[in-house]
Amino acid sequence: MLSTPVLPFDLRSEGSFSALGSAFYTRLPATPLPSPYLVGFSSEAAASIGLEPDAFERDGFVETMTGNLTRELDAESLPIATVYSGHQFGVWAGQLGDGRALMLGEIAGPEGVQEVQLKGAGLTPYSRMGDGRAVLRSSIREFLCSEAMHHLGIPTTRALCVTGSDAPVRREEIETAAVVTRLAPSFVRFGHFEHWYAADRPDRIRELADHVIDRHYPACRDAQNPYLAMLAEVVERTAVMVAHWQSVGFCHGVMNTDNMSILGLTIDYGPYGFLDGFDANHICNHSDAQGRYAYQAQPQVAYWNLFCLAQAMLPLLGEGQAGVEAAQGVLETYRTHFPRALDRLLRAKLGLHEVRESDTTLVNDLFKVMHDNRADFTLTFRNLSRIARDGAHADAPVRDLFLDRAAIDAWLSAYRTRLQDETQDDAARATAMNRVNPKYVLRNHLAETAIRAAKDKDFSELARLLDVLRKPFDEQPGNEAYAALPPTWASSLEVSCSS
Ligand code: AMP
Ligand code: MG
């Protein structure tokens, strides 16, 4: 038995996922990794569960977060791996489940109850052909992006830390193992519901939905049909999440239904990417030959995934045709929620408070000229705040990002005309725009540089990069290089499902 637990995990509390019963998960210890070491740590994520910023220095912290101490736990305190199924790349994939993730328990912190999950902690009954491990490279990518998204104000699971070990892990080449500690109020995915729908177990679908409602959507209890109300919440949150992605040029890469959070959180960071030069059809995942999850396809894919969820929840939504129509009605709200959320974000990005009918055209025209010129997504929006309303003298920071100067000049002229309708002066508009247009995003080459250093056991670049991404909207003197256009070597970087 552990005499003094390093973290106050609770795996038995009322209403927790583990209270659902053993059909929903398997209890098992993690598989230890030899001589683990700390790779990275997020003090903000620590604060969200009430840990001190130096918690990582405590005795036993690294071992705990690597899963090395779970063998000593008594049977009811063992971590759990949950079962789910899902559609992968549009095809029913059958049973999947936590093949390499183990939930240690939950912690009640200042931001509510958070589940603590170790990703890469060894084989589970759901590992299928996998080895239960995650490599250092992909664990750093997940860690960095979780925290970067949080600081951008985008709904996401969090990451507390990454630990590493020199234990070899076979991918395309031999790499080393790592474990990323993730935090979320819930790790329930659309696929958890699909699993019980496929098994024809409406009783279990109901149990799961009751858990999600009681724990995460309590207000839905008061609705005439709480399950329909819950679906409506998930539709709205998913729409808002994807609108955020589109507004910062984020591509998830693997929007399978098992990678969709029931809380509308960005989850399972794999071959994701932030767009550098804007290409509406950009495919960040090298394994996605068809471009199913291309940037531009994300909003429609989210709808498709919500459709799968609605189908899986159908037994709870009403009898016969009435249930189907109720579900369809809720799904249709996506078509209002998504454009509304995106419109709000894009207006703020362009510094537009007033509403004009021509605004949609203005925005679409900007995306078109960005696409035609492969203009840098982040810098285009960031630099727009520097435009002067009364003349072209301050256009250079935007203009210089476009090869076709005539095209961007025409757009800037239309934008300037539109700004005449606004009451804010240039300075106030710039301040407001800089609060929503990040200067620093997790470009692929930045993550890659930190990963290369980490592979050589130098974790300082990872810490520095995390520090930059903590304040993505601030001017950070001395850190301008992190906001610069990608170097030429970055264009040959490829990320795939291999992780
Ligand atoms: P992903 O594409 O990462 O969302 O993973 C899809 C499914 O494969 C999930 O059930 C994962 O748990 C499982 N999986 C991915 N990689 C591994 C691995 N190395 N070992 C075991 N299971 C894995
Ligand atoms: Mg996944």
Short mmCIF file of C-alpha atoms and ligand atoms in Angstrom, two decimals:
data_model
loop_
_atom_site.label_atom_id
_atom_site.label_comp_id
_atom_site.label_asym_id
_atom_site.label_seq_id
_atom_site.Cartn_x
_atom_site.Cartn_y
_atom_site.Cartn_z
CA MET A 1 0.00 0.00 0.00
CA LEU A 2 1.06 3.57 -0.62
CA SER A 3 1.41 5.25 2.74
CA THR A 4 1.30 8.87 1.57
CA PRO A 5 -0.23 9.31 -1.86
CA VAL A 6 1.51 12.00 -3.89
CA LEU A 7 -1.80 13.25 -5.24
CA PRO A 8 -5.23 13.00 -3.64
CA PHE A 9 -6.79 10.67 -6.22
CA ASP A 10 -10.28 9.45 -5.62
CA LEU A 11 -11.56 6.53 -7.64
CA ARG A 12 -14.61 5.70 -5.64
CA SER A 13 -16.53 8.91 -5.27
CA GLU A 14 -20.22 8.99 -5.91
CA GLY A 15 -21.07 9.88 -9.48
CA SER A 16 -17.59 9.17 -10.81
CA PHE A 17 -17.10 7.18 -13.99
CA SER A 18 -16.00 4.20 -11.92
CA ALA A 19 -19.41 4.20 -10.20
CA LEU A 20 -20.89 3.11 -13.54
CA GLY A 21 -19.91 -0.46 -12.93
CA SER A 22 -17.50 -2.94 -14.37
CA ALA A 23 -19.18 -3.34 -17.78
CA PHE A 24 -17.85 0.10 -18.65
CA TYR A 25 -14.20 -0.47 -17.82
CA THR A 26 -11.48 -2.79 -16.61
CA ARG A 27 -9.39 -2.18 -13.52
CA LEU A 28 -5.70 -2.91 -13.87
CA PRO A 29 -2.33 -1.56 -12.84
CA ALA A 30 -0.12 0.40 -15.18
CA THR A 31 3.00 -1.29 -16.52
CA PRO A 32 6.01 0.45 -14.96
CA LEU A 33 8.71 2.06 -17.07
CA PRO A 34 12.36 1.93 -15.98
CA SER A 35 14.08 5.00 -14.47
CA PRO A 36 11.50 7.65 -15.39
CA TYR A 37 12.39 11.33 -15.54
CA LEU A 38 10.42 14.53 -15.84
CA VAL A 39 10.23 15.97 -19.36
CA GLY A 40 7.78 18.83 -18.90
CA PHE A 41 5.32 20.21 -16.37
CA SER A 42 2.51 22.76 -16.59
CA SER A 43 2.11 24.80 -13.44
CA GLU A 44 -1.24 26.20 -14.67
CA ALA A 45 -2.62 22.70 -15.18
CA ALA A 46 -1.31 21.85 -11.71
CA ALA A 47 -3.14 24.85 -10.26
CA SER A 48 -6.37 23.67 -11.89
CA ILE A 49 -6.30 20.64 -9.59
CA GLY A 50 -4.99 22.50 -6.58
CA LEU A 51 -1.34 21.44 -6.83
CA GLU A 52 1.56 23.71 -6.03
CA PRO A 53 3.64 24.96 -8.98
CA ASP A 54 6.55 22.88 -7.68
CA ALA A 55 4.54 19.68 -7.12
CA PHE A 56 6.77 17.92 -9.65
CA GLU A 57 9.66 18.18 -7.18
CA ARG A 58 7.90 16.05 -4.60
CA ASP A 59 9.22 12.60 -3.86
CA GLY A 60 7.35 10.05 -5.87
CA PHE A 61 5.77 12.52 -8.29
CA VAL A 62 7.56 11.29 -11.41
CA GLU A 63 7.03 7.64 -10.48
CA THR A 64 3.35 8.29 -9.81
CA MET A 65 2.77 10.07 -13.11
CA THR A 66 4.58 7.31 -14.98
CA GLY A 67 2.21 4.77 -13.45
CA ASN A 68 5.02 2.98 -11.64
CA LEU A 69 3.30 2.79 -8.25
CA THR A 70 -0.11 1.46 -9.22
CA ARG A 71 0.79 -2.22 -8.68
CA GLU A 72 0.80 -1.57 -4.95
CA LEU A 73 -2.78 -0.35 -4.90
CA ASP A 74 -5.60 -2.44 -3.51
CA ALA A 75 -8.10 -3.89 -5.96
CA GLU A 76 -10.75 -1.15 -5.74
CA SER A 77 -8.18 1.61 -6.17
CA LEU A 78 -6.60 0.28 -9.33
CA PRO A 79 -6.71 2.56 -12.36
CA ILE A 80 -9.37 1.98 -15.01
CA ALA A 81 -9.29 1.60 -18.77
CA THR A 82 -12.68 2.32 -20.33
CA VAL A 83 -14.34 0.62 -23.25
CA TYR A 84 -15.62 2.49 -26.31
CA SER A 85 -16.10 1.92 -30.01
CA GLY A 86 -16.24 4.31 -32.92
CA HIS A 87 -16.17 5.30 -36.56
CA GLN A 88 -12.66 5.79 -37.90
CA PHE A 89 -12.29 7.66 -41.19
CA GLY A 90 -16.00 7.22 -41.82
CA VAL A 91 -16.02 3.47 -41.29
CA TRP A 92 -17.40 1.57 -38.31
CA ALA A 93 -14.33 0.24 -36.47
CA GLY A 94 -16.03 -1.79 -33.73
CA GLN A 95 -14.57 -1.94 -30.25
CA LEU A 96 -11.62 0.31 -29.47
CA GLY A 97 -11.28 1.58 -25.90
CA ASP A 98 -8.46 2.99 -23.80
CA GLY A 99 -5.69 0.97 -25.40
CA ARG A 100 -2.94 2.86 -23.64
CA ALA A 101 -4.69 5.25 -21.28
CA LEU A 102 -5.45 4.59 -17.63
CA MET A 103 -7.52 6.76 -15.35
CA LEU A 104 -5.85 7.08 -11.97
CA GLY A 105 -8.85 8.73 -10.41
CA GLU A 106 -10.24 12.18 -10.01
CA ILE A 107 -9.23 15.23 -8.06
CA ALA A 108 -11.51 17.98 -6.80
CA GLY A 109 -9.70 21.24 -7.48
CA PRO A 110 -10.49 24.93 -7.79
CA GLU A 111 -11.84 24.35 -11.32
CA GLY A 112 -14.07 21.46 -10.29
CA VAL A 113 -13.54 17.74 -10.41
CA GLN A 114 -10.97 16.60 -12.96
CA GLU A 115 -10.21 13.07 -14.03
CA VAL A 116 -6.52 12.24 -14.17
CA GLN A 117 -5.45 9.96 -16.98
CA LEU A 118 -2.07 8.52 -17.90
CA LYS A 119 -1.57 8.05 -21.63
CA GLY A 120 1.09 5.54 -22.58
CA ALA A 121 1.04 3.61 -19.30
CA GLY A 122 1.02 0.11 -20.78
CA LEU A 123 -1.18 -2.58 -22.24
CA THR A 124 -4.89 -2.78 -21.43
CA PRO A 125 -7.58 -5.23 -22.57
CA TYR A 126 -8.34 -2.69 -25.33
CA SER A 127 -4.83 -2.43 -26.77
CA ARG A 128 -5.68 -4.59 -29.81
CA MET A 129 -2.49 -4.69 -31.93
CA GLY A 130 -0.87 -1.81 -30.03
CA ASP A 131 1.84 -1.91 -27.40
CA GLY A 132 0.12 0.33 -24.86
CA ARG A 133 2.87 2.90 -25.15
CA ALA A 134 3.26 6.44 -26.42
CA VAL A 135 6.55 7.83 -27.71
CA LEU A 136 8.31 10.94 -26.42
CA ARG A 137 7.65 12.87 -29.65
CA SER A 138 3.88 12.45 -29.63
CA SER A 139 3.61 12.92 -25.86
CA ILE A 140 5.40 16.27 -26.08
CA ARG A 141 3.12 17.27 -28.94
CA GLU A 142 0.02 16.42 -26.91
CA PHE A 143 1.35 18.15 -23.80
CA LEU A 144 2.27 21.35 -25.62
CA CYS A 145 -0.88 21.61 -27.67
CA SER A 146 -3.26 20.91 -24.79
CA GLU A 147 -1.77 23.79 -22.86
CA ALA A 148 -1.44 26.04 -25.92
CA MET A 149 -5.13 25.55 -26.76
CA HIS A 150 -6.13 26.29 -23.19
CA HIS A 151 -4.24 29.54 -23.25
CA LEU A 152 -5.87 30.43 -26.57
CA GLY A 153 -9.22 30.08 -24.81
CA ILE A 154 -10.21 26.96 -26.78
CA PRO A 155 -12.07 24.15 -25.00
CA THR A 156 -9.59 21.32 -24.47
CA THR A 157 -8.40 18.56 -22.21
CA ARG A 158 -5.36 19.68 -20.23
CA ALA A 159 -1.92 18.20 -19.70
CA LEU A 160 -0.20 18.23 -16.34
CA CYS A 161 3.14 16.75 -17.28
CA VAL A 162 5.15 14.41 -19.45
CA THR A 163 7.53 11.85 -18.02
CA GLY A 164 9.95 9.86 -20.11
CA SER A 165 11.99 6.68 -19.91
CA ASP A 166 14.75 5.30 -22.07
CA ALA A 167 12.71 2.14 -22.65
CA PRO A 168 12.62 1.55 -26.41
CA VAL A 169 9.33 1.72 -28.31
CA ARG A 170 9.08 0.49 -31.88
CA ARG A 171 7.42 2.76 -34.43
CA GLU A 172 8.78 3.45 -37.95
CA GLU A 173 12.04 3.53 -36.05
CA ILE A 174 12.99 2.82 -32.45
CA GLU A 175 11.97 5.70 -30.19
CA THR A 176 11.66 6.04 -26.42
CA ALA A 177 8.61 5.81 -24.15
CA ALA A 178 6.79 8.62 -22.42
CA VAL A 179 3.62 9.13 -20.44
CA VAL A 180 1.49 12.24 -20.64
CA THR A 181 -0.81 13.01 -17.73
CA ARG A 182 -4.08 14.41 -19.03
CA LEU A 183 -6.81 16.18 -17.09
CA ALA A 184 -10.46 16.65 -18.03
CA PRO A 185 -13.77 16.76 -16.20
CA SER A 186 -14.62 13.72 -18.31
CA PHE A 187 -12.92 11.63 -20.97
CA VAL A 188 -16.23 10.24 -22.25
CA ARG A 189 -16.30 10.20 -26.05
CA PHE A 190 -19.08 9.86 -28.61
CA GLY A 191 -17.68 6.37 -29.05
CA HIS A 192 -18.66 5.38 -25.51
CA PHE A 193 -22.29 5.79 -26.57
CA GLU A 194 -21.78 4.13 -29.93
CA HIS A 195 -20.31 1.12 -28.15
CA TRP A 196 -23.52 0.32 -26.28
CA TYR A 197 -25.69 1.15 -29.26
CA ALA A 198 -23.80 -1.40 -31.35
CA ALA A 199 -24.14 -3.92 -28.52
CA ASP A 200 -27.89 -3.27 -28.49
CA ARG A 201 -27.84 -2.33 -24.81
CA PRO A 202 -30.23 0.62 -24.38
CA ASP A 203 -30.00 0.09 -20.60
CA ARG A 204 -26.30 0.83 -20.72
CA ILE A 205 -26.75 3.81 -23.03
CA ARG A 206 -29.14 5.18 -20.44
CA GLU A 207 -26.74 4.52 -17.54
CA LEU A 208 -23.98 6.31 -19.39
CA ALA A 209 -26.19 9.24 -20.35
CA ASP A 210 -27.43 9.52 -16.77
CA HIS A 211 -23.84 9.66 -15.57
CA VAL A 212 -22.94 12.36 -18.10
CA ILE A 213 -26.03 14.40 -17.28
CA ASP A 214 -25.73 14.14 -13.51
CA ARG A 215 -22.04 14.93 -13.52
CA HIS A 216 -21.66 17.35 -16.39
CA TYR A 217 -25.00 18.66 -17.63
CA PRO A 218 -27.13 18.82 -14.46
CA ALA A 219 -29.38 21.53 -15.89
CA CYS A 220 -30.63 19.02 -18.48
CA ARG A 221 -32.38 17.09 -15.70
CA ASP A 222 -35.12 19.70 -15.67
CA ALA A 223 -35.90 19.32 -19.36
CA GLN A 224 -38.87 17.33 -20.58
CA ASN A 225 -36.46 14.85 -22.16
CA PRO A 226 -33.09 15.23 -20.38
CA TYR A 227 -31.33 13.11 -23.03
CA LEU A 228 -32.51 15.32 -25.85
CA ALA A 229 -31.41 18.34 -23.84
CA MET A 230 -28.01 16.74 -23.31
CA LEU A 231 -27.66 16.06 -27.03
CA ALA A 232 -28.54 19.69 -27.71
CA GLU A 233 -25.75 20.79 -25.34
CA VAL A 234 -23.23 18.51 -27.00
CA VAL A 235 -24.24 19.82 -30.43
CA GLU A 236 -23.75 23.41 -29.31
CA ARG A 237 -20.45 22.81 -27.53
CA THR A 238 -19.07 20.86 -30.47
CA ALA A 239 -20.08 23.66 -32.83
CA VAL A 240 -18.36 26.24 -30.64
CA MET A 241 -15.22 24.11 -30.35
CA VAL A 242 -14.90 23.64 -34.12
CA ALA A 243 -15.59 27.34 -34.74
CA HIS A 244 -12.63 28.07 -32.46
CA TRP A 245 -10.47 25.63 -34.42
CA GLN A 246 -11.36 27.28 -37.71
CA SER A 247 -10.71 30.74 -36.29
CA VAL A 248 -7.10 29.96 -35.37
CA GLY A 249 -6.30 27.66 -38.30
CA PHE A 250 -6.17 24.52 -36.17
CA CYS A 251 -6.52 21.13 -37.86
CA HIS A 252 -7.23 18.21 -35.55
CA GLY A 253 -6.16 15.55 -38.00
CA VAL A 254 -8.12 12.53 -36.70
CA MET A 255 -11.73 13.52 -36.10
CA ASN A 256 -12.92 9.97 -35.61
CA THR A 257 -15.99 9.60 -33.39
CA ASP A 258 -13.83 8.03 -30.68
CA ASN A 259 -11.84 11.26 -30.61
CA MET A 260 -14.87 13.48 -29.98
CA SER A 261 -15.46 14.57 -26.39
CA ILE A 262 -18.94 14.51 -24.91
CA LEU A 263 -18.02 17.84 -23.28
CA GLY A 264 -17.00 19.53 -26.55
CA LEU A 265 -13.31 19.53 -25.59
CA THR A 266 -10.50 19.16 -28.07
CA ILE A 267 -9.16 15.70 -27.27
CA ASP A 268 -6.53 13.22 -28.50
CA TYR A 269 -3.84 15.39 -29.98
CA GLY A 270 -2.09 13.32 -32.62
CA PRO A 271 -1.17 14.55 -36.09
CA TYR A 272 -2.74 17.97 -35.52
CA GLY A 273 -1.37 21.17 -37.00
CA PHE A 274 -1.75 24.91 -36.98
CA LEU A 275 -1.83 26.27 -40.50
CA ASP A 276 1.21 28.26 -41.52
CA GLY A 277 0.49 29.36 -45.10
CA PHE A 278 -3.28 29.21 -45.48
CA ASP A 279 -4.58 26.40 -47.62
CA ALA A 280 -8.28 25.73 -47.09
CA ASN A 281 -7.74 22.13 -48.16
CA HIS A 282 -4.77 21.56 -45.91
CA ILE A 283 -4.45 17.98 -44.64
CA CYS A 284 -2.25 17.86 -41.55
CA ASN A 285 -2.34 14.09 -41.12
CA HIS A 286 0.00 12.32 -43.51
CA SER A 287 -2.09 9.14 -43.06
CA ASP A 288 -5.29 10.88 -44.29
CA ALA A 289 -4.85 10.32 -48.02
CA GLN A 290 -8.41 11.32 -48.92
CA GLY A 291 -8.37 14.55 -46.95
CA ARG A 292 -11.42 13.51 -44.94
CA TYR A 293 -10.18 15.68 -42.08
CA ALA A 294 -8.82 18.61 -44.10
CA TYR A 295 -9.13 22.07 -42.50
CA GLN A 296 -12.14 23.03 -44.55
CA ALA A 297 -13.90 19.71 -43.92
CA GLN A 298 -13.81 19.94 -40.12
CA PRO A 299 -17.16 21.69 -39.57
CA GLN A 300 -19.01 19.16 -41.70
CA VAL A 301 -17.18 16.22 -40.14
CA ALA A 302 -18.19 17.41 -36.68
CA TYR A 303 -21.80 17.37 -37.86
CA TRP A 304 -21.36 13.85 -39.23
CA ASN A 305 -19.91 12.76 -35.89
CA LEU A 306 -22.80 14.35 -34.01
CA PHE A 307 -25.11 12.40 -36.28
CA CYS A 308 -23.43 9.17 -35.09
CA LEU A 309 -23.88 10.26 -31.48
CA ALA A 310 -27.54 11.11 -32.05
CA GLN A 311 -28.08 7.72 -33.63
CA ALA A 312 -26.46 5.99 -30.66
CA MET A 313 -28.66 7.95 -28.27
CA LEU A 314 -31.82 7.29 -30.29
CA PRO A 315 -33.21 4.71 -27.86
CA LEU A 316 -33.39 7.52 -25.27
CA LEU A 317 -34.81 10.24 -27.47
CA GLY A 318 -38.40 9.11 -27.93
CA GLU A 319 -40.51 6.37 -29.45
CA GLY A 320 -40.33 5.59 -33.17
CA GLN A 321 -40.61 8.37 -35.71
CA ALA A 322 -41.13 10.99 -32.99
CA GLY A 323 -37.70 10.15 -31.53
CA VAL A 324 -36.06 10.35 -34.94
CA GLU A 325 -37.63 13.71 -35.66
CA ALA A 326 -36.65 15.06 -32.25
CA ALA A 327 -33.04 13.97 -32.86
CA GLN A 328 -33.03 15.52 -36.32
CA GLY A 329 -34.39 18.74 -34.89
CA VAL A 330 -31.55 18.93 -32.40
CA LEU A 331 -28.92 18.04 -35.00
CA GLU A 332 -30.21 20.81 -37.23
CA THR A 333 -29.31 23.38 -34.57
CA TYR A 334 -25.68 22.75 -35.50
CA ARG A 335 -26.39 24.66 -38.70
CA THR A 336 -27.15 27.74 -36.63
CA HIS A 337 -24.71 27.27 -33.75
CA PHE A 338 -21.65 26.75 -35.90
CA PRO A 339 -21.99 29.74 -38.24
CA ARG A 340 -23.07 31.95 -35.36
CA ALA A 341 -20.04 31.00 -33.27
CA LEU A 342 -17.66 31.37 -36.21
CA ASP A 343 -19.18 34.69 -37.20
CA ARG A 344 -18.70 36.04 -33.69
CA LEU A 345 -15.06 34.94 -33.62
CA LEU A 346 -14.24 36.25 -37.10
CA ARG A 347 -15.89 39.61 -36.47
CA ALA A 348 -13.74 40.02 -33.38
CA LYS A 349 -10.67 38.98 -35.37
CA LEU A 350 -11.38 41.73 -37.90
CA GLY A 351 -12.26 44.27 -35.22
CA LEU A 352 -15.83 44.69 -36.44
CA HIS A 353 -18.44 45.65 -33.86
CA GLU A 354 -21.12 46.95 -36.16
CA VAL A 355 -22.99 44.46 -38.33
CA ARG A 356 -23.16 45.02 -42.09
CA GLU A 357 -24.68 42.72 -44.64
CA SER A 358 -21.54 42.80 -46.73
CA ASP A 359 -19.39 41.47 -43.87
CA THR A 360 -19.70 37.84 -44.95
CA THR A 361 -18.34 38.73 -48.37
CA LEU A 362 -15.53 40.72 -46.80
CA VAL A 363 -14.49 37.74 -44.67
CA ASN A 364 -14.82 35.24 -47.51
CA ASP A 365 -12.78 37.47 -49.78
CA LEU A 366 -10.01 37.62 -47.19
CA PHE A 367 -9.89 33.83 -46.90
CA LYS A 368 -9.82 33.56 -50.68
CA VAL A 369 -6.90 35.91 -51.12
CA MET A 370 -5.09 34.22 -48.20
CA HIS A 371 -5.66 30.84 -49.81
CA ASP A 372 -4.55 32.00 -53.27
CA ASN A 373 -1.36 33.43 -51.79
CA ARG A 374 -0.78 30.80 -49.11
CA ALA A 375 -0.48 33.77 -46.77
CA ASP A 376 0.46 32.94 -43.21
CA PHE A 377 -2.76 32.42 -41.23
CA THR A 378 -1.58 33.65 -37.85
CA LEU A 379 0.45 36.62 -39.05
CA THR A 380 -2.20 37.84 -41.49
CA PHE A 381 -4.75 38.22 -38.73
CA ARG A 382 -2.28 39.47 -36.15
CA ASN A 383 -0.89 42.12 -38.48
CA LEU A 384 -4.33 43.32 -39.54
CA SER A 385 -4.53 45.16 -36.24
CA ARG A 386 -1.79 47.46 -37.51
CA ILE A 387 -3.78 48.72 -40.50
CA ALA A 388 -4.61 52.43 -40.41
CA ARG A 389 -8.19 53.33 -41.17
CA ASP A 390 -7.28 56.50 -43.01
CA GLY A 391 -4.58 55.42 -45.41
CA ALA A 392 -2.41 52.69 -46.84
CA HIS A 393 0.78 53.89 -45.14
CA ALA A 394 0.67 51.09 -42.50
CA ASP A 395 -0.30 48.26 -44.86
CA ALA A 396 3.16 46.71 -45.21
CA PRO A 397 2.97 44.13 -42.36
CA VAL A 398 -0.06 42.56 -44.02
CA ARG A 399 0.80 43.30 -47.64
CA ASP A 400 4.24 41.72 -47.36
CA LEU A 401 2.66 38.36 -46.58
CA PHE A 402 1.03 38.23 -50.04
CA LEU A 403 2.67 37.68 -53.40
CA ASP A 404 -0.27 39.09 -55.32
CA ARG A 405 -0.05 42.67 -54.04
CA ALA A 406 -2.91 43.91 -56.21
CA ALA A 407 -5.28 41.34 -54.73
CA ILE A 408 -4.45 42.14 -51.12
CA ASP A 409 -4.44 45.88 -51.83
CA ALA A 410 -7.97 45.58 -53.19
CA TRP A 411 -9.07 43.69 -50.11
CA LEU A 412 -7.36 46.11 -47.74
CA SER A 413 -9.05 48.99 -49.46
CA ALA A 414 -12.46 47.33 -48.99
CA TYR A 415 -11.57 46.64 -45.34
CA ARG A 416 -10.56 50.25 -44.78
CA THR A 417 -13.84 51.43 -46.25
CA ARG A 418 -15.70 49.05 -43.96
CA LEU A 419 -13.76 50.35 -40.94
CA GLN A 420 -15.24 53.80 -41.56
CA ASP A 421 -18.49 52.39 -40.13
CA GLU A 422 -16.79 51.57 -36.83
CA THR A 423 -16.61 53.97 -33.92
CA GLN A 424 -13.35 52.68 -32.42
CA ASP A 425 -10.16 54.49 -33.33
CA ASP A 426 -7.14 52.61 -34.66
CA ALA A 427 -5.49 52.22 -31.27
CA ALA A 428 -8.57 50.85 -29.52
CA ARG A 429 -9.29 48.51 -32.42
CA ALA A 430 -5.70 47.25 -32.41
CA THR A 431 -5.85 46.51 -28.70
CA ALA A 432 -9.11 44.61 -29.07
CA MET A 433 -7.89 42.67 -32.12
CA ASN A 434 -4.65 41.70 -30.42
CA ARG A 435 -6.63 40.11 -27.64
CA VAL A 436 -8.20 37.64 -30.08
CA ASN A 437 -5.58 37.21 -32.80
CA PRO A 438 -2.70 35.26 -31.28
CA LYS A 439 0.83 36.20 -32.12
CA TYR A 440 2.19 32.86 -30.93
CA VAL A 441 0.72 29.51 -31.92
CA LEU A 442 2.23 26.05 -31.75
CA ARG A 443 3.63 25.87 -35.24
CA ASN A 444 4.88 22.45 -36.24
CA HIS A 445 8.49 23.49 -36.47
CA LEU A 446 8.44 24.95 -32.95
CA ALA A 447 7.21 21.66 -31.51
CA GLU A 448 9.76 19.81 -33.64
CA THR A 449 12.65 21.91 -32.33
CA ALA A 450 11.61 21.23 -28.73
CA ILE A 451 11.23 17.53 -29.49
CA ARG A 452 14.67 17.25 -31.09
CA ALA A 453 16.27 18.84 -28.01
CA ALA A 454 14.23 16.63 -25.68
CA LYS A 455 15.42 13.52 -27.51
CA ASP A 456 18.92 14.64 -26.46
CA LYS A 457 17.68 15.07 -22.87
CA ASP A 458 17.63 18.85 -23.10
CA PHE A 459 14.17 19.86 -21.88
CA SER A 460 14.88 23.59 -21.64
CA GLU A 461 13.48 24.41 -25.08
CA LEU A 462 10.23 22.63 -24.22
CA ALA A 463 9.91 24.71 -21.06
CA ARG A 464 10.70 27.90 -22.93
CA LEU A 465 8.20 27.15 -25.70
CA LEU A 466 5.49 26.34 -23.17
CA ASP A 467 6.24 29.65 -21.51
CA VAL A 468 5.80 31.49 -24.83
CA LEU A 469 2.51 29.69 -25.53
CA ARG A 470 1.21 30.67 -22.11
CA LYS A 471 0.71 34.25 -23.34
CA PRO A 472 -0.17 33.85 -27.01
CA PHE A 473 -1.77 37.29 -27.33
CA ASP A 474 1.02 39.29 -25.69
CA GLU A 475 3.89 41.03 -27.36
CA GLN A 476 6.84 39.18 -25.89
CA PRO A 477 10.07 41.11 -26.43
CA GLY A 478 12.91 38.70 -27.09
CA ASN A 479 10.59 35.93 -28.29
CA GLU A 480 9.82 37.29 -31.76
CA ALA A 481 11.48 34.28 -33.37
CA TYR A 482 8.62 32.12 -32.06
CA ALA A 483 6.17 34.24 -34.06
CA ALA A 484 8.16 34.20 -37.29
CA LEU A 485 7.30 32.44 -40.54
CA PRO A 486 8.41 28.79 -40.53
CA PRO A 487 11.93 28.05 -41.75
CA THR A 488 12.29 26.24 -45.07
CA TRP A 489 13.07 22.90 -43.40
CA ALA A 490 9.60 22.97 -41.82
CA SER A 491 7.92 22.29 -45.16
CA SER A 492 9.31 18.76 -45.17
CA LEU A 493 7.88 17.91 -41.73
CA GLU A 494 5.27 15.20 -41.82
CA VAL A 495 3.03 14.09 -39.01
CA SER A 496 1.05 10.89 -39.16
CA CYS A 497 -1.08 8.69 -36.94
CA SER A 498 2.08 7.01 -35.67
CA SER A 499 2.37 7.98 -32.04
P1 AMP B 1 -6.12 7.14 -31.80
O1 AMP B 1 -6.04 7.08 -33.28
O2 AMP B 1 -4.84 7.56 -31.12
O3 AMP B 1 -7.28 7.93 -31.31
O4 AMP B 1 -6.31 5.66 -31.28
C1 AMP B 1 -7.37 4.83 -31.72
C2 AMP B 1 -7.44 3.62 -30.85
O5 AMP B 1 -6.21 2.90 -30.88
C3 AMP B 1 -7.71 3.88 -29.39
O6 AMP B 1 -8.50 2.84 -28.91
C4 AMP B 1 -6.34 3.86 -28.78
O7 AMP B 1 -6.35 3.55 -27.41
C5 AMP B 1 -5.67 2.76 -29.58
N1 AMP B 1 -4.22 2.91 -29.64
C6 AMP B 1 -3.51 3.81 -30.35
N2 AMP B 1 -2.19 3.62 -30.18
C7 AMP B 1 -2.05 2.56 -29.34
C8 AMP B 1 -0.94 1.87 -28.77
N3 AMP B 1 0.32 2.21 -29.04
N4 AMP B 1 -1.21 0.83 -27.95
C9 AMP B 1 -2.46 0.46 -27.68
N5 AMP B 1 -3.55 1.06 -28.18
C10 AMP B 1 -3.35 2.11 -29.00
MG MG B 2 -8.12 8.40 -29.77
#
